[in-house]
PDB file of C-alpha atoms in Angstrom:
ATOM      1  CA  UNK A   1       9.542  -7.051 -19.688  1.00 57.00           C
ATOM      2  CA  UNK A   2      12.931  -7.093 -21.250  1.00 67.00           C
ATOM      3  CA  UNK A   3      15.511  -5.335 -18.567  1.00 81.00           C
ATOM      4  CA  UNK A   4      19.610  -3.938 -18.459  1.00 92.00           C
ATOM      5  CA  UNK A   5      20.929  -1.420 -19.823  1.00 97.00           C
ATOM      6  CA  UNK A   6      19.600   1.266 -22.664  1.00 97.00           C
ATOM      7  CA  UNK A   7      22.079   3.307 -24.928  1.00 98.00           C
ATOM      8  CA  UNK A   8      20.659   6.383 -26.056  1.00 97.00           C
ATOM      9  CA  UNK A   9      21.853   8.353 -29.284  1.00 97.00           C
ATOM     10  CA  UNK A  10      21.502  11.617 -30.210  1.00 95.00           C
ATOM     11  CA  UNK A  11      22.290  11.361 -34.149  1.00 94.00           C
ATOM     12  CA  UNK A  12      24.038  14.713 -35.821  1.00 90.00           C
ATOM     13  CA  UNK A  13      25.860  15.329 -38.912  1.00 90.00           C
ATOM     14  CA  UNK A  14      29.147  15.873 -37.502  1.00 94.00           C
ATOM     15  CA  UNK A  15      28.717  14.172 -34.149  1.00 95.00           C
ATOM     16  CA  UNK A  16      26.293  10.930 -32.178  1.00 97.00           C
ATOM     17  CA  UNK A  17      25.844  12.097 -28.661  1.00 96.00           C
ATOM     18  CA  UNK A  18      25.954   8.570 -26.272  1.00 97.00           C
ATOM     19  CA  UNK A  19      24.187   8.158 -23.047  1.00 97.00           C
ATOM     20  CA  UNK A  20      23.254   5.036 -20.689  1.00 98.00           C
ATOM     21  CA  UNK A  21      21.104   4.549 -18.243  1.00 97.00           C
ATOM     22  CA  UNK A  22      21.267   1.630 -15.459  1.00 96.00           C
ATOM     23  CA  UNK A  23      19.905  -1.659 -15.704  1.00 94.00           C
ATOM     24  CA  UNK A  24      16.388  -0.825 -13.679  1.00 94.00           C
ATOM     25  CA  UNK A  25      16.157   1.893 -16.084  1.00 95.00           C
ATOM     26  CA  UNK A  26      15.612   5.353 -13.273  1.00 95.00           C
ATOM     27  CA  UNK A  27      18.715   7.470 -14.553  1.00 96.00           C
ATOM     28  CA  UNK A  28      20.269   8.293 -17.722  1.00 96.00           C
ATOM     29  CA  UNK A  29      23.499   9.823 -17.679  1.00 96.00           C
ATOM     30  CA  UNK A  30      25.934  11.163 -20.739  1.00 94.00           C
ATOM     31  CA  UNK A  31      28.320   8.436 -21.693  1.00 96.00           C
ATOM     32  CA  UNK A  32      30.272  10.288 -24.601  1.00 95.00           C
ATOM     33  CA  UNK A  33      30.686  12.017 -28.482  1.00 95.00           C
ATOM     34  CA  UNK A  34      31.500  10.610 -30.734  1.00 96.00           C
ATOM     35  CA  UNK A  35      32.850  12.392 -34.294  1.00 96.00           C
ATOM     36  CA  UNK A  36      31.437  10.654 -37.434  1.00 95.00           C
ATOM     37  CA  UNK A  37      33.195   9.068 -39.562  1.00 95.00           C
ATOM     38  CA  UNK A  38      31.858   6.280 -42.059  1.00 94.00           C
ATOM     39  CA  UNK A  39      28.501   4.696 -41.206  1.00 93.00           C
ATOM     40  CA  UNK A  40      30.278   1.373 -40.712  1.00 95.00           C
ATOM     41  CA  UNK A  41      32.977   2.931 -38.473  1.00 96.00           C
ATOM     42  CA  UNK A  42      29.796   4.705 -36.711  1.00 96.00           C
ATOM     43  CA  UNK A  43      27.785   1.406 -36.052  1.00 97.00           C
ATOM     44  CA  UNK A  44      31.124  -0.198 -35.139  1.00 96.00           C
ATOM     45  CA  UNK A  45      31.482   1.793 -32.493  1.00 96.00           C
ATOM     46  CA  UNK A  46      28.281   1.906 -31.052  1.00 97.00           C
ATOM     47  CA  UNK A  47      27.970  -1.703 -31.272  1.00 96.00           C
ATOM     48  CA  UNK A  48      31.556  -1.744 -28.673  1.00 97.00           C
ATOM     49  CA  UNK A  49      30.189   0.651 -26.930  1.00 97.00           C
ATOM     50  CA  UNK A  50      26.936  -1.347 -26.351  1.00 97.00           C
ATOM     51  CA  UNK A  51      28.828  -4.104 -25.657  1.00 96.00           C
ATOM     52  CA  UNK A  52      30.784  -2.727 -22.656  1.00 97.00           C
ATOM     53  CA  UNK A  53      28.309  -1.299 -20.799  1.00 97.00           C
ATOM     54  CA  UNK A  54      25.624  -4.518 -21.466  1.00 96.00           C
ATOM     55  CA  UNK A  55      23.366  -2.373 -23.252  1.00 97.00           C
ATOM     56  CA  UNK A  56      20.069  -4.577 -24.331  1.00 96.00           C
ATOM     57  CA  UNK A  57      18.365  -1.916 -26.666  1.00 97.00           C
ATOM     58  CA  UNK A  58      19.300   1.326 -28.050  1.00 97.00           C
ATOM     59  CA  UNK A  59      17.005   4.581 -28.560  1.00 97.00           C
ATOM     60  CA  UNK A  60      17.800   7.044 -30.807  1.00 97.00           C
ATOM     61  CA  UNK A  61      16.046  10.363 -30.857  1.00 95.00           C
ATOM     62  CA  UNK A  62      14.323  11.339 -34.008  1.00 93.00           C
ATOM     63  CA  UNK A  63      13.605  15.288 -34.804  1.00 88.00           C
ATOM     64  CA  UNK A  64      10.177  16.115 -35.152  1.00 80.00           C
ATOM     65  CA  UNK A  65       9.377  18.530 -37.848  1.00 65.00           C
ATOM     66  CA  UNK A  66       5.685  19.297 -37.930  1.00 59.00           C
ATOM     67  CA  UNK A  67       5.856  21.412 -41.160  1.00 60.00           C
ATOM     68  CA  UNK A  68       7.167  18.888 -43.253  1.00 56.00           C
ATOM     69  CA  UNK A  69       5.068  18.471 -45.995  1.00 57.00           C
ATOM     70  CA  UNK A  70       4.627  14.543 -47.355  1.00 62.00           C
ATOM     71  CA  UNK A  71       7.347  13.004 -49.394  1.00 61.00           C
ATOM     72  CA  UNK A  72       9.827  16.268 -48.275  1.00 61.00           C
ATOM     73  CA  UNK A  73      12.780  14.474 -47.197  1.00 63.00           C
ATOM     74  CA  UNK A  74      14.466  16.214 -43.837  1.00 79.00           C
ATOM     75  CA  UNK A  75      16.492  15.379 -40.713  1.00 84.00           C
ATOM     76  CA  UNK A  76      14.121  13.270 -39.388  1.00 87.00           C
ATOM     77  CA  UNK A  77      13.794  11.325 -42.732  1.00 87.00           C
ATOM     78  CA  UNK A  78      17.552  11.012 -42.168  1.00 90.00           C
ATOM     79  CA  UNK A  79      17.687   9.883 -38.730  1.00 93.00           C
ATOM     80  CA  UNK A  80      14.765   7.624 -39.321  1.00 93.00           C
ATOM     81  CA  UNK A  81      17.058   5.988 -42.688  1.00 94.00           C
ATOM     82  CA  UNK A  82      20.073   5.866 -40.212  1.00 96.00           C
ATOM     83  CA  UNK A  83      18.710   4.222 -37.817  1.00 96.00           C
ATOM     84  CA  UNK A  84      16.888   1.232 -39.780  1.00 96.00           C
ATOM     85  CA  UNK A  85      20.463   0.450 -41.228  1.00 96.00           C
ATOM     86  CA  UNK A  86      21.595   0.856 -37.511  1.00 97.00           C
ATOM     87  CA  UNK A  87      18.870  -1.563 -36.735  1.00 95.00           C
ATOM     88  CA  UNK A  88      20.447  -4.325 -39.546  1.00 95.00           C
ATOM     89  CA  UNK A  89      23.159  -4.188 -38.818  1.00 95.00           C
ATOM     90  CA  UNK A  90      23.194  -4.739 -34.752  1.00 94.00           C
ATOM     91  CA  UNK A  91      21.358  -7.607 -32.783  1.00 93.00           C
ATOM     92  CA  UNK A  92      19.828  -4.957 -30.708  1.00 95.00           C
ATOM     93  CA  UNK A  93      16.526  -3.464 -30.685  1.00 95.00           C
ATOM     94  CA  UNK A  94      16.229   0.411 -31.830  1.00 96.00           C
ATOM     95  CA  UNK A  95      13.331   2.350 -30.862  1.00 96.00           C
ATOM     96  CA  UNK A  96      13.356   5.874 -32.352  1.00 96.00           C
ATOM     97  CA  UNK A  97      12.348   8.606 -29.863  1.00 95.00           C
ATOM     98  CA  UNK A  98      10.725  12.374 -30.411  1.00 90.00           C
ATOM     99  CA  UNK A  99      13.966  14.627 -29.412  1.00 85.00           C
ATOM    100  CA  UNK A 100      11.714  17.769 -29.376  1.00 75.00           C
ATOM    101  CA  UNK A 101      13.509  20.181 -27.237  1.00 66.00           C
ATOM    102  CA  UNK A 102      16.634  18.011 -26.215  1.00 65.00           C
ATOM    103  CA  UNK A 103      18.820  20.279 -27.293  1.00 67.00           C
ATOM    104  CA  UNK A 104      17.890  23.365 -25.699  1.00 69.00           C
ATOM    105  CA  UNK A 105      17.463  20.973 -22.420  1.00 72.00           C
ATOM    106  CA  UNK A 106      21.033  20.169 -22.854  1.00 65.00           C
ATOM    107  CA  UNK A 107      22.186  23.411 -22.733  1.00 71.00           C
ATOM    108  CA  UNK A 108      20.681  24.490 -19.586  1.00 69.00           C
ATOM    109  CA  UNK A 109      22.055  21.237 -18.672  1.00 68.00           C
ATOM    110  CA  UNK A 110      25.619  22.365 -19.897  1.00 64.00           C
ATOM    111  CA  UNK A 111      25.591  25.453 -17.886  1.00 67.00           C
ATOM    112  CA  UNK A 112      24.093  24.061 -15.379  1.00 69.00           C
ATOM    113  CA  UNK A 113      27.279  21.618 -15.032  1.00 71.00           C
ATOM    114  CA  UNK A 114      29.825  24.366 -16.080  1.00 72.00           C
ATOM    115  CA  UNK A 115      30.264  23.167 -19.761  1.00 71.00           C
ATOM    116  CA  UNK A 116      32.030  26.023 -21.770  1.00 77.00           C
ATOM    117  CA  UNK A 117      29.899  27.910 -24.181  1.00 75.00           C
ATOM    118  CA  UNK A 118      29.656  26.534 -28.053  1.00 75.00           C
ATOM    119  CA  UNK A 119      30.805  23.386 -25.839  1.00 72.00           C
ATOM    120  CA  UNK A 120      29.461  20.751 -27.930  1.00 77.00           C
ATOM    121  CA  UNK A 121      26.242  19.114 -26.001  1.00 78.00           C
ATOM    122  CA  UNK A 122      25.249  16.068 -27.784  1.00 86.00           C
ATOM    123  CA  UNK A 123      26.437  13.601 -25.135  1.00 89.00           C
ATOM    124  CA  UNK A 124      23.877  15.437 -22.825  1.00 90.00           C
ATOM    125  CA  UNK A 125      21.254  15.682 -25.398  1.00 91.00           C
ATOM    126  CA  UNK A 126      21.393  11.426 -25.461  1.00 95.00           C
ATOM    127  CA  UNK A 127      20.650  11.943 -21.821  1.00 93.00           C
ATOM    128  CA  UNK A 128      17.679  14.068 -22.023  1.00 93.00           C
ATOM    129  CA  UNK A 129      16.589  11.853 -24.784  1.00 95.00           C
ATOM    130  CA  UNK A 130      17.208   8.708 -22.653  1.00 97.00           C
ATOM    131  CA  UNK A 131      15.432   9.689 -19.543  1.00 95.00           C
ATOM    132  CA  UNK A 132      12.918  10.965 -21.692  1.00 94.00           C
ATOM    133  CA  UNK A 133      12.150   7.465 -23.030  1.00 96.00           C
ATOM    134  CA  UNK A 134      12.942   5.636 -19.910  1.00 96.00           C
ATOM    135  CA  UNK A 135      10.347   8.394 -17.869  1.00 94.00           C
ATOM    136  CA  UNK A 136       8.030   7.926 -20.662  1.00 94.00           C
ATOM    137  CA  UNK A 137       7.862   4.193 -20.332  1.00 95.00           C
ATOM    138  CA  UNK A 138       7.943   3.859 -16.101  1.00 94.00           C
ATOM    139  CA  UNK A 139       4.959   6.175 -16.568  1.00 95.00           C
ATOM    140  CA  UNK A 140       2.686   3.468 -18.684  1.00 93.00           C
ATOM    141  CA  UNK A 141       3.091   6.140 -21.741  1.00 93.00           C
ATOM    142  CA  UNK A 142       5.719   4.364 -24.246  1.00 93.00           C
ATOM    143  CA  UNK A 143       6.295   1.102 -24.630  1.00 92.00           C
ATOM    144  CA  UNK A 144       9.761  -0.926 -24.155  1.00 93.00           C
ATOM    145  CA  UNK A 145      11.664  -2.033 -26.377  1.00 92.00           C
ATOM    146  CA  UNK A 146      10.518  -4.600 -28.527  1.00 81.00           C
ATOM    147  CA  UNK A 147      13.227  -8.084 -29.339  1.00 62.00           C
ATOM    148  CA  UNK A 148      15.219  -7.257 -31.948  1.00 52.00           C
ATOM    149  CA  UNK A 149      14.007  -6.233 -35.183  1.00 54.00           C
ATOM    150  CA  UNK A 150      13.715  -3.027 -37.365  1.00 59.00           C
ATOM    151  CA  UNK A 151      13.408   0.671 -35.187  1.00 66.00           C
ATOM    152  CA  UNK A 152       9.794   0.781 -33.883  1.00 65.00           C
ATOM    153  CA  UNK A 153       8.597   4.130 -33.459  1.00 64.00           C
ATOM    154  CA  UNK A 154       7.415   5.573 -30.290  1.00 58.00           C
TER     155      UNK A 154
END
């Protein structure tokens, strides 16, 4: 099983919250934000990101709408299109991960590490994301990532 370090994105409109866990994959932790800007400038950046901290797969966290109805096209339709361009145009493997409740995790997180209110919390929603995955797949119940190719889904 492939091993080192995972980045973990939290995809927004305005904003990508970053996180990374360690190389034996037990703790995620927020890494940063980062404000959008062109979606080469945005994979640019996460792929020099990736690169500093030795990161061999990235997981990005995918909203799941259950009253979608087929063919609507919605955020997760987005973050699903993002990340298979993500997925060209890195070396890396992207797995795409359920984000259900991340956010509102993240803000008991916040508070819980004295983060201003209407503080943005996407760097911390990566890291709920993150564990989530890395939890997920210590426990038998995801798989890891697969060599590099298009975004698998979990």
């Amino acid at each position: 099983m492939m091993r080192g370090r995972l980045l973990g994105i939290d995809h927004g409109l305005k904003r990508l919250g970053l996180a990374v866990c360690d190389a034996s994959w037990l703790v995620a932790r927020e890494l940063a934000i980062v404000k959008r800007r062109s979606r080469a400038e945005d994979f640019q950046r996460i792929q020099q990101i990736a690169a500093e901290h030795q990161v061999v797969a990235v997981v990005v966290g995918v909203p799941t709408n259950y009253e979608a109805l087929p063919g609507q096209h919605d955020q997760a339709a987005a973050v699903r299109s993002w990340a298979e361009r993500l997925a060209e145009a890195t070396a890396l493997p992207v797995v795409l991960w359920d984000e259900q409740l991340s956010t509102s995790d993240a803000r008991d997180l916040a508070q819980s590490k004295r983060r201003k209110p209407g503080a943005p919390v996407d760097d911390l929603a990566a890291r709920v994301i993150l564990q989530s995955y890395i939890d997920a797949v210590r426990d038998g119940l995801a798989e890891p990532p697969a060599k590099a190719g298009g975004p698998t889904a979990e």
